[in-house]
PDB file of C-alpha atoms (C1' of nucleotides) in Angstrom:
ATOM      1  CA  MET H   1      -6.237  -9.017  16.725  1.00 50.00           C
ATOM      2  CA  SER H   2      -8.642  -6.498  14.766  1.00 55.00           C
ATOM      3  CA  LEU H   3     -10.458  -4.043  13.695  1.00 61.00           C
ATOM      4  CA  ALA H   4     -13.112  -2.820  15.330  1.00 59.00           C
ATOM      5  CA  ASN H   5     -14.897  -2.592  10.786  1.00 78.00           C
ATOM      6  CA  SER H   6     -15.010  -4.455   8.250  1.00 92.00           C
ATOM      7  CA  VAL H   7     -12.718  -3.431   5.800  1.00 96.00           C
ATOM      8  CA  VAL H   8     -12.214  -4.539   1.742  1.00 97.00           C
ATOM      9  CA  ILE H   9      -9.797  -4.994   0.407  1.00 98.00           C
ATOM     10  CA  LEU H  10      -9.297  -5.190  -3.202  1.00 98.00           C
ATOM     11  CA  ASP H  11      -6.483  -5.363  -7.081  1.00 98.00           C
ATOM     12  CA  PHE H  12      -7.688  -4.954  -9.923  1.00 98.00           C
ATOM     13  CA  GLU H  13      -6.145  -5.842 -12.471  1.00 97.00           C
ATOM     14  CA  THR H  14      -5.505  -3.470 -15.927  1.00 97.00           C
ATOM     15  CA  THR H  15      -4.276  -2.553 -19.837  1.00 96.00           C
ATOM     16  CA  GLY H  16      -1.284  -0.547 -17.779  1.00 95.00           C
ATOM     17  CA  LEU H  17      -0.140   1.722 -15.108  1.00 94.00           C
ATOM     18  CA  SER H  18      -2.094   5.074 -15.853  1.00 93.00           C
ATOM     19  CA  PRO H  19      -5.722   5.763 -16.066  1.00 94.00           C
ATOM     20  CA  ASN H  20      -4.646   9.055 -17.571  1.00 90.00           C
ATOM     21  CA  TRP H  21      -3.217   7.686 -20.681  1.00 90.00           C
ATOM     22  CA  GLY H  22      -6.436   5.151 -21.420  1.00 92.00           C
ATOM     23  CA  ASP H  23      -5.471   2.675 -19.369  1.00 95.00           C
ATOM     24  CA  CYS H  24      -9.103   1.063 -17.388  1.00 95.00           C
ATOM     25  CA  ALA H  25      -9.693  -1.792 -15.089  1.00 97.00           C
ATOM     26  CA  ILE H  26     -10.341  -5.390 -16.437  1.00 98.00           C
ATOM     27  CA  GLU H  27     -10.560  -7.116 -13.173  1.00 98.00           C
ATOM     28  CA  ILE H  28     -11.423  -6.395 -10.030  1.00 98.00           C
ATOM     29  CA  GLY H  29     -11.081  -8.714  -6.823  1.00 98.00           C
ATOM     30  CA  ALA H  30     -11.880  -7.842  -2.629  1.00 98.00           C
ATOM     31  CA  VAL H  31     -12.106  -9.155   0.233  1.00 97.00           C
ATOM     32  CA  ARG H  32     -13.991  -8.205   2.718  1.00 97.00           C
ATOM     33  CA  ILE H  33     -12.829  -8.983   6.518  1.00 96.00           C
ATOM     34  CA  GLN H  34     -14.413  -8.696  10.040  1.00 94.00           C
ATOM     35  CA  GLU H  35     -12.417  -9.074  13.253  1.00 89.00           C
ATOM     36  CA  GLY H  36      -9.755 -10.279  11.777  1.00 90.00           C
ATOM     37  CA  GLU H  37     -12.372 -12.729   9.049  1.00 93.00           C
ATOM     38  CA  VAL H  38     -12.938 -12.535   5.913  1.00 95.00           C
ATOM     39  CA  VAL H  39     -16.717 -12.762   5.259  1.00 96.00           C
ATOM     40  CA  ASP H  40     -17.315 -11.674   2.033  1.00 97.00           C
ATOM     41  CA  ARG H  41     -15.185 -11.824  -1.823  1.00 98.00           C
ATOM     42  CA  PHE H  42     -15.705  -9.908  -5.187  1.00 98.00           C
ATOM     43  CA  GLN H  43     -14.364 -11.329  -8.258  1.00 98.00           C
ATOM     44  CA  LYS H  44     -15.782  -9.966 -11.315  1.00 98.00           C
ATOM     45  CA  LEU H  45     -13.399 -10.321 -14.910  1.00 98.00           C
ATOM     46  CA  MET H  46     -15.100  -6.559 -16.992  1.00 97.00           C
ATOM     47  CA  ASN H  47     -14.773  -6.472 -21.367  1.00 96.00           C
ATOM     48  CA  PRO H  48     -12.538  -3.093 -21.743  1.00 93.00           C
ATOM     49  CA  GLY H  49     -13.952  -2.989 -25.232  1.00 92.00           C
ATOM     50  CA  TRP H  50     -10.946  -3.435 -26.782  1.00 92.00           C
ATOM     51  CA  PRO H  51      -8.427  -5.715 -27.276  1.00 94.00           C
ATOM     52  CA  ILE H  52      -5.402  -5.524 -24.242  1.00 95.00           C
ATOM     53  CA  SER H  53      -2.011  -6.531 -25.113  1.00 94.00           C
ATOM     54  CA  GLY H  54       0.165  -9.569 -24.982  1.00 94.00           C
ATOM     55  CA  PHE H  55       1.432  -8.211 -22.697  1.00 94.00           C
ATOM     56  CA  ILE H  56      -1.586  -8.012 -20.186  1.00 95.00           C
ATOM     57  CA  GLU H  57      -2.030 -11.202 -21.357  1.00 96.00           C
ATOM     58  CA  ASP H  58       1.345 -13.039 -20.504  1.00 94.00           C
ATOM     59  CA  TYR H  59       1.586 -10.904 -17.164  1.00 95.00           C
ATOM     60  CA  THR H  60      -2.388 -11.508 -15.797  1.00 96.00           C
ATOM     61  CA  GLY H  61      -3.230 -14.925 -17.338  1.00 95.00           C
ATOM     62  CA  ILE H  62      -6.581 -13.328 -18.829  1.00 97.00           C
ATOM     63  CA  THR H  63      -6.986 -13.610 -22.171  1.00 96.00           C
ATOM     64  CA  ASN H  64      -8.666 -11.586 -24.812  1.00 96.00           C
ATOM     65  CA  ALA H  65     -11.276 -14.764 -25.496  1.00 96.00           C
ATOM     66  CA  MET H  66     -11.473 -13.930 -21.965  1.00 96.00           C
ATOM     67  CA  LEU H  67     -13.274 -10.512 -21.589  1.00 97.00           C
ATOM     68  CA  ALA H  68     -15.026 -10.870 -25.113  1.00 95.00           C
ATOM     69  CA  ASP H  69     -17.728 -12.255 -23.163  1.00 93.00           C
ATOM     70  CA  ALA H  70     -17.469 -10.629 -19.653  1.00 97.00           C
ATOM     71  CA  PRO H  71     -19.373  -7.749 -18.756  1.00 97.00           C
ATOM     72  CA  SER H  72     -18.972  -3.582 -19.129  1.00 96.00           C
ATOM     73  CA  SER H  73     -17.102  -2.067 -17.147  1.00 95.00           C
ATOM     74  CA  SER H  74     -19.722  -0.144 -15.927  1.00 96.00           C
ATOM     75  CA  GLU H  75     -21.756  -2.727 -15.099  1.00 96.00           C
ATOM     76  CA  VAL H  76     -19.485  -4.874 -13.046  1.00 97.00           C
ATOM     77  CA  MET H  77     -18.220  -0.955 -10.634  1.00 97.00           C
ATOM     78  CA  HIS H  78     -21.678  -0.337 -10.162  1.00 97.00           C
ATOM     79  CA  GLN H  79     -21.792  -4.261  -8.648  1.00 98.00           C
ATOM     80  CA  PHE H  80     -18.660  -2.573  -6.569  1.00 98.00           C
ATOM     81  CA  ALA H  81     -19.229   0.351  -5.936  1.00 97.00           C
ATOM     82  CA  ASP H  82     -22.600  -1.156  -4.302  1.00 97.00           C
ATOM     83  CA  PHE H  83     -20.199  -4.031  -2.312  1.00 97.00           C
ATOM     84  CA  ILE H  84     -17.726  -1.662  -0.784  1.00 96.00           C
ATOM     85  CA  GLY H  85     -20.367   0.324   0.535  1.00 95.00           C
ATOM     86  CA  ASP H  86     -18.688   2.415   3.047  1.00 94.00           C
ATOM     87  CA  ASP H  87     -16.311   0.289   4.678  1.00 96.00           C
ATOM     88  CA  ASN H  88     -12.530   1.387   4.554  1.00 96.00           C
ATOM     89  CA  LEU H  89     -10.177   0.261   2.066  1.00 97.00           C
ATOM     90  CA  VAL H  90      -6.540  -1.073   1.623  1.00 97.00           C
ATOM     91  CA  ALA H  91      -4.479  -2.221  -1.335  1.00 97.00           C
ATOM     92  CA  HIS H  92      -0.835  -3.033  -1.811  1.00 97.00           C
ATOM     93  CA  ASN H  93       0.361   0.157  -2.923  1.00 96.00           C
ATOM     94  CA  ALA H  94      -3.005   1.761  -3.640  1.00 96.00           C
ATOM     95  CA  SER H  95      -1.935   4.855  -5.089  1.00 95.00           C
ATOM     96  CA  PHE H  96      -2.768   2.426  -7.639  1.00 96.00           C
ATOM     97  CA  ASP H  97      -5.403   0.653  -6.973  1.00 97.00           C
ATOM     98  CA  LYS H  98      -7.097   4.262  -5.707  1.00 96.00           C
ATOM     99  CA  ARG H  99      -6.629   5.788  -9.273  1.00 96.00           C
ATOM    100  CA  PHE H 100      -8.163   3.160 -11.487  1.00 97.00           C
ATOM    101  CA  LEU H 101     -10.673   3.006  -8.541  1.00 97.00           C
ATOM    102  CA  ASP H 102     -11.179   6.631  -9.385  1.00 96.00           C
ATOM    103  CA  ALA H 103     -11.359   6.150 -12.516  1.00 96.00           C
ATOM    104  CA  GLU H 104     -13.575   4.023 -12.974  1.00 97.00           C
ATOM    105  CA  LEU H 105     -16.216   5.144 -10.473  1.00 97.00           C
ATOM    106  CA  GLU H 106     -16.052   8.599 -12.390  1.00 96.00           C
ATOM    107  CA  LYS H 107     -17.242   7.074 -15.833  1.00 95.00           C
ATOM    108  CA  ILE H 108     -20.390   6.085 -13.780  1.00 96.00           C
ATOM    109  CA  SER H 109     -20.998   8.597 -11.425  1.00 96.00           C
ATOM    110  CA  ARG H 110     -20.034   6.870  -8.558  1.00 96.00           C
ATOM    111  CA  THR H 111     -18.289   7.271  -5.166  1.00 95.00           C
ATOM    112  CA  TYR H 112     -17.354   5.894  -1.946  1.00 96.00           C
ATOM    113  CA  THR H 113     -16.926   7.170   1.132  1.00 95.00           C
ATOM    114  CA  GLY H 114     -14.298   4.868   2.636  1.00 95.00           C
ATOM    115  CA  LYS H 115     -10.385   5.795   3.480  1.00 94.00           C
ATOM    116  CA  PHE H 116      -7.616   3.946   2.077  1.00 95.00           C
ATOM    117  CA  ALA H 117      -4.974   2.315   3.895  1.00 96.00           C
ATOM    118  CA  CYS H 118      -1.498   0.825   1.930  1.00 96.00           C
ATOM    119  CA  SER H 119      -0.492  -2.115   3.012  1.00 97.00           C
ATOM    120  CA  MET H 120       3.020  -1.953   1.262  1.00 97.00           C
ATOM    121  CA  MET H 121       3.852   1.926   2.893  1.00 95.00           C
ATOM    122  CA  VAL H 122       2.484  -0.487   6.859  1.00 96.00           C
ATOM    123  CA  ALA H 123       4.840  -3.606   5.177  1.00 96.00           C
ATOM    124  CA  ARG H 124       8.023  -1.091   5.068  1.00 95.00           C
ATOM    125  CA  ARG H 125       7.397   0.160   8.169  1.00 95.00           C
ATOM    126  CA  ILE H 126       6.397  -2.949  10.029  1.00 95.00           C
ATOM    127  CA  PHE H 127       8.657  -5.479   8.688  1.00 95.00           C
ATOM    128  CA  GLN H 128      12.094  -3.261   8.110  1.00 92.00           C
ATOM    129  CA  ASP H 129      14.268  -6.186   7.544  1.00 92.00           C
ATOM    130  CA  ALA H 130      12.254  -7.315   4.504  1.00 94.00           C
ATOM    131  CA  PRO H 131      13.961  -8.255   1.482  1.00 94.00           C
ATOM    132  CA  ASN H 132      11.496  -6.018  -0.350  1.00 94.00           C
ATOM    133  CA  HIS H 133       8.125  -5.659   0.380  1.00 96.00           C
ATOM    134  CA  LYS H 134       7.005  -6.888  -3.350  1.00 96.00           C
ATOM    135  CA  LEU H 135       3.414  -8.198  -2.246  1.00 97.00           C
ATOM    136  CA  GLY H 136       4.610 -12.333  -3.595  1.00 95.00           C
ATOM    137  CA  SER H 137       7.655 -11.124  -1.621  1.00 96.00           C
ATOM    138  CA  LEU H 138       5.975 -10.253   1.772  1.00 96.00           C
ATOM    139  CA  VAL H 139       4.251 -14.016   1.158  1.00 96.00           C
ATOM    140  CA  ASP H 140       7.110 -15.892   1.545  1.00 95.00           C
ATOM    141  CA  TYR H 141       9.113 -13.832   3.742  1.00 96.00           C
ATOM    142  CA  LEU H 142       5.452 -14.546   6.298  1.00 96.00           C
ATOM    143  CA  HIS H 143       5.368 -17.921   5.052  1.00 95.00           C
ATOM    144  CA  LEU H 144       2.283 -17.559   5.012  1.00 95.00           C
ATOM    145  CA  GLN H 145       0.138 -20.575   2.391  1.00 92.00           C
ATOM    146  CA  SER H 146      -0.317 -19.406  -0.923  1.00 89.00           C
ATOM    147  CA  GLU H 147      -1.594 -22.410  -3.098  1.00 88.00           C
ATOM    148  CA  GLY H 148      -2.853 -19.964  -6.697  1.00 88.00           C
ATOM    149  CA  THR H 149      -1.931 -17.514  -9.557  1.00 89.00           C
ATOM    150  CA  PHE H 150       0.147 -13.647  -8.487  1.00 93.00           C
ATOM    151  CA  HIS H 151      -1.286 -11.661 -11.056  1.00 94.00           C
ATOM    152  CA  ARG H 152      -5.217 -11.553 -10.702  1.00 96.00           C
ATOM    153  CA  ALA H 153      -7.367 -10.070  -8.968  1.00 97.00           C
ATOM    154  CA  LEU H 154      -9.067 -11.987  -6.333  1.00 97.00           C
ATOM    155  CA  TYR H 155      -5.468 -14.488  -5.102  1.00 96.00           C
ATOM    156  CA  ASP H 156      -3.845 -11.000  -4.790  1.00 97.00           C
ATOM    157  CA  SER H 157      -6.198  -9.416  -2.761  1.00 97.00           C
ATOM    158  CA  GLU H 158      -6.270 -13.021  -1.293  1.00 97.00           C
ATOM    159  CA  MET H 159      -3.033 -12.652  -0.092  1.00 97.00           C
ATOM    160  CA  THR H 160      -3.365  -9.062   0.282  1.00 97.00           C
ATOM    161  CA  THR H 161      -5.182 -10.038   3.168  1.00 97.00           C
ATOM    162  CA  LYS H 162      -3.055 -12.689   4.808  1.00 97.00           C
ATOM    163  CA  VAL H 163      -0.163  -9.958   4.616  1.00 97.00           C
ATOM    164  CA  TRP H 164      -2.570  -7.329   6.552  1.00 97.00           C
ATOM    165  CA  LEU H 165      -3.821  -9.813   8.952  1.00 96.00           C
ATOM    166  CA  ALA H 166      -0.215 -10.941   9.754  1.00 96.00           C
ATOM    167  CA  MET H 167       1.129  -6.675   9.751  1.00 96.00           C
ATOM    168  CA  LEU H 168      -2.519  -6.530  12.816  1.00 95.00           C
ATOM    169  CA  ASN H 169      -1.699  -9.429  14.565  1.00 94.00           C
ATOM    170  CA  GLU H 170       2.646  -7.809  14.282  1.00 94.00           C
ATOM    171  CA  ILE H 171       1.139  -3.748  15.779  1.00 94.00           C
ATOM    172  CA  CYS H 172      -0.941  -5.935  18.535  1.00 92.00           C
ATOM    173  CA  GLU H 173       2.218  -8.051  19.809  1.00 91.00           C
ATOM    174  CA  ARG H 174       4.239  -4.742  19.929  1.00 90.00           C
ATOM    175  CA  GLN H 175       1.521  -2.347  21.665  1.00 87.00           C
ATOM    176  CA  CYS H 176      -0.050  -5.621  23.647  1.00 88.00           C
ATOM    177  CA  SER H 177      -3.149  -4.787  22.814  1.00 87.00           C
ATOM    178  CA  ARG H 178      -5.813  -6.465  20.995  1.00 85.00           C
ATOM    179  CA  THR H 179      -7.063  -5.004  18.832  1.00 86.00           C
ATOM    180  CA  VAL H 180      -5.823  -1.663  16.240  1.00 90.00           C
ATOM    181  CA  SER H 181      -7.663   1.348  15.004  1.00 91.00           C
ATOM    182  CA  PHE H 182      -7.704   2.257  10.811  1.00 92.00           C
ATOM    183  CA  GLU H 183      -6.519   5.640  12.199  1.00 91.00           C
ATOM    184  CA  LEU H 184      -3.554   4.109  14.374  1.00 92.00           C
ATOM    185  CA  VAL H 185      -2.658   2.452  11.034  1.00 93.00           C
ATOM    186  CA  GLN H 186      -3.580   5.602   8.422  1.00 91.00           C
ATOM    187  CA  ARG H 187      -0.890   7.347  11.569  1.00 91.00           C
ATOM    188  CA  LEU H 188       1.295   4.541  11.023  1.00 92.00           C
ATOM    189  CA  MET H 189       1.395   4.871   7.287  1.00 91.00           C
ATOM    190  CA  LYS H 190       2.955   8.463   7.315  1.00 88.00           C
ATOM    191  CA  THR H 191       5.237   8.157  10.157  1.00 90.00           C
ATOM    192  CA  PRO H 192       8.950   8.252   9.427  1.00 89.00           C
ATOM    193  CA  LYS H 193      10.261   4.212   9.417  1.00 87.00           C
ATOM    194  CA  LYS H 194      13.175   5.498  12.407  1.00 85.00           C
ATOM    195  CA  SER H 195       9.992   6.496  14.227  1.00 88.00           C
ATOM    196  CA  VAL H 196       7.869   3.447  14.513  1.00 90.00           C
ATOM    197  CA  GLN H 197       9.339   1.608  17.293  1.00 86.00           C
ATOM    198  CA  ARG H 198       7.943   4.978  18.952  1.00 86.00           C
ATOM    199  CA  LEU H 199       4.563   5.257  18.206  1.00 87.00           C
ATOM    200  CA  LEU H 200       3.701   1.595  18.865  1.00 87.00           C
ATOM    201  CA  GLN H 201       4.680   1.239  22.707  1.00 83.00           C
ATOM    202  CA  PRO H 202       2.335   0.347  24.345  1.00 79.00           C
ATOM    203  CA  ALA H 203       1.465   3.191  25.692  1.00 62.00           C
ATOM    204  CA  ASN H 204       0.494   4.657  22.910  1.00 55.00           C
ATOM    205  CA  ARG H 205      -2.662   3.017  22.472  1.00 52.00           C
TER     206      ARG H 205
ATOM    207  C1'  DT D   1       2.981  -2.747 -30.680  1.00 65.11           C
ATOM    208  C1'  DG D   2       4.957  -1.122 -26.990  1.00 65.11           C
ATOM    209  C1'  DC D   3       4.863   2.612 -24.359  1.00 65.11           C
ATOM    210  C1'  DC D   4       3.171   5.976 -20.323  1.00 65.11           C
ATOM    211  C1'  DA D   5       2.045   7.459 -13.737  1.00 65.11           C
ATOM    212  C1'  DG D   6       2.922   9.233  -9.740  1.00 65.11           C
ATOM    213  C1'  DG D   7       3.593   9.138  -4.151  1.00 65.11           C
ATOM    214  C1'  DC D   8       6.879   7.337  -1.080  1.00 65.11           C
ATOM    215  C1'  DC D   9      11.712   6.873   0.628  1.00 65.11           C
ATOM    216  C1'  DC D  10      16.174   7.566   0.814  1.00 65.11           C
ATOM    217  C1'  DT D  11      20.320  10.062  -0.036  1.00 65.11           C
ATOM    218  C1'  DC D  12      26.391  11.404  -2.990  1.00 65.11           C
ATOM    219  C1'  DT D  13      19.481  15.531  -0.056  1.00 65.11           C
ATOM    220  C1'  DT D  14      16.205  19.818   0.426  1.00 65.11           C
ATOM    221  C1'  DT D  15      17.976  24.367  -5.726  1.00 65.11           C
ATOM    222  C1'  DA D  16      17.871  16.948  -6.736  1.00 65.11           C
ATOM    223  C1'  DG D  17      18.064  12.048  -8.675  1.00 65.11           C
ATOM    224  C1'  DG D  18      16.999   7.471  -9.060  1.00 65.11           C
ATOM    225  C1'  DG D  19      14.626   3.093  -6.474  1.00 65.11           C
ATOM    226  C1'  DC D  20      10.194   1.179  -4.899  1.00 65.11           C
ATOM    227  C1'  DC D  21       6.160  -0.878  -6.029  1.00 65.11           C
ATOM    228  C1'  DT D  22       1.735  -1.699  -8.615  1.00 65.11           C
ATOM    229  C1'  DT D  23      -0.252  -2.914 -14.109  1.00 65.11           C
TER     230       DT D  23
END
DNA sequence: TGCCAGGCCCTCTTTAGGGCCTT
């Protein structure tokens, strides 16, 4: 069970929901997997330049004191752009993380070439019986081992990785195949739920 | 300090509205 090429699974903690309203990243966490195995990790806090709200301190556990000594987002995002290289990218509710990745990289005139896949959109199709498709709920639904604190970037990216690998395994089993292409996952994301079974028939390998 | 967005999906739909998910 694997993707042929390495993939970076990432998660941002931010000051809010929208970079268009002045929100910015305060932490990036990421895991690189290759052939179903974790081969690298990245985790950095970044100082947004102003105090974050009490709500975000409570929600993430990241405090203003922790951010006071953190490097600037510019410094961290240069390092992260180097880390992701040309790899494809995965996030849970990827539209959210993609908006912040695009916004933070635009500030430093960097870009990336990989394509995004959304673990939440895939989960809605593969695990249609799950009670909901929040990251924590999927971890419980799949009985995945979890010892840590949700809403921290590296931990959430580690848990997204476990969900992602469980989904790849499920796709392989339904297709009677040993590997899954990133292109198939992207097609799956755009497939209506009722057509998923037909897409994943062994003949469509 | 508290607020904001946006893409997807479903249905009581498509000339729309609201829930899900992310911080």
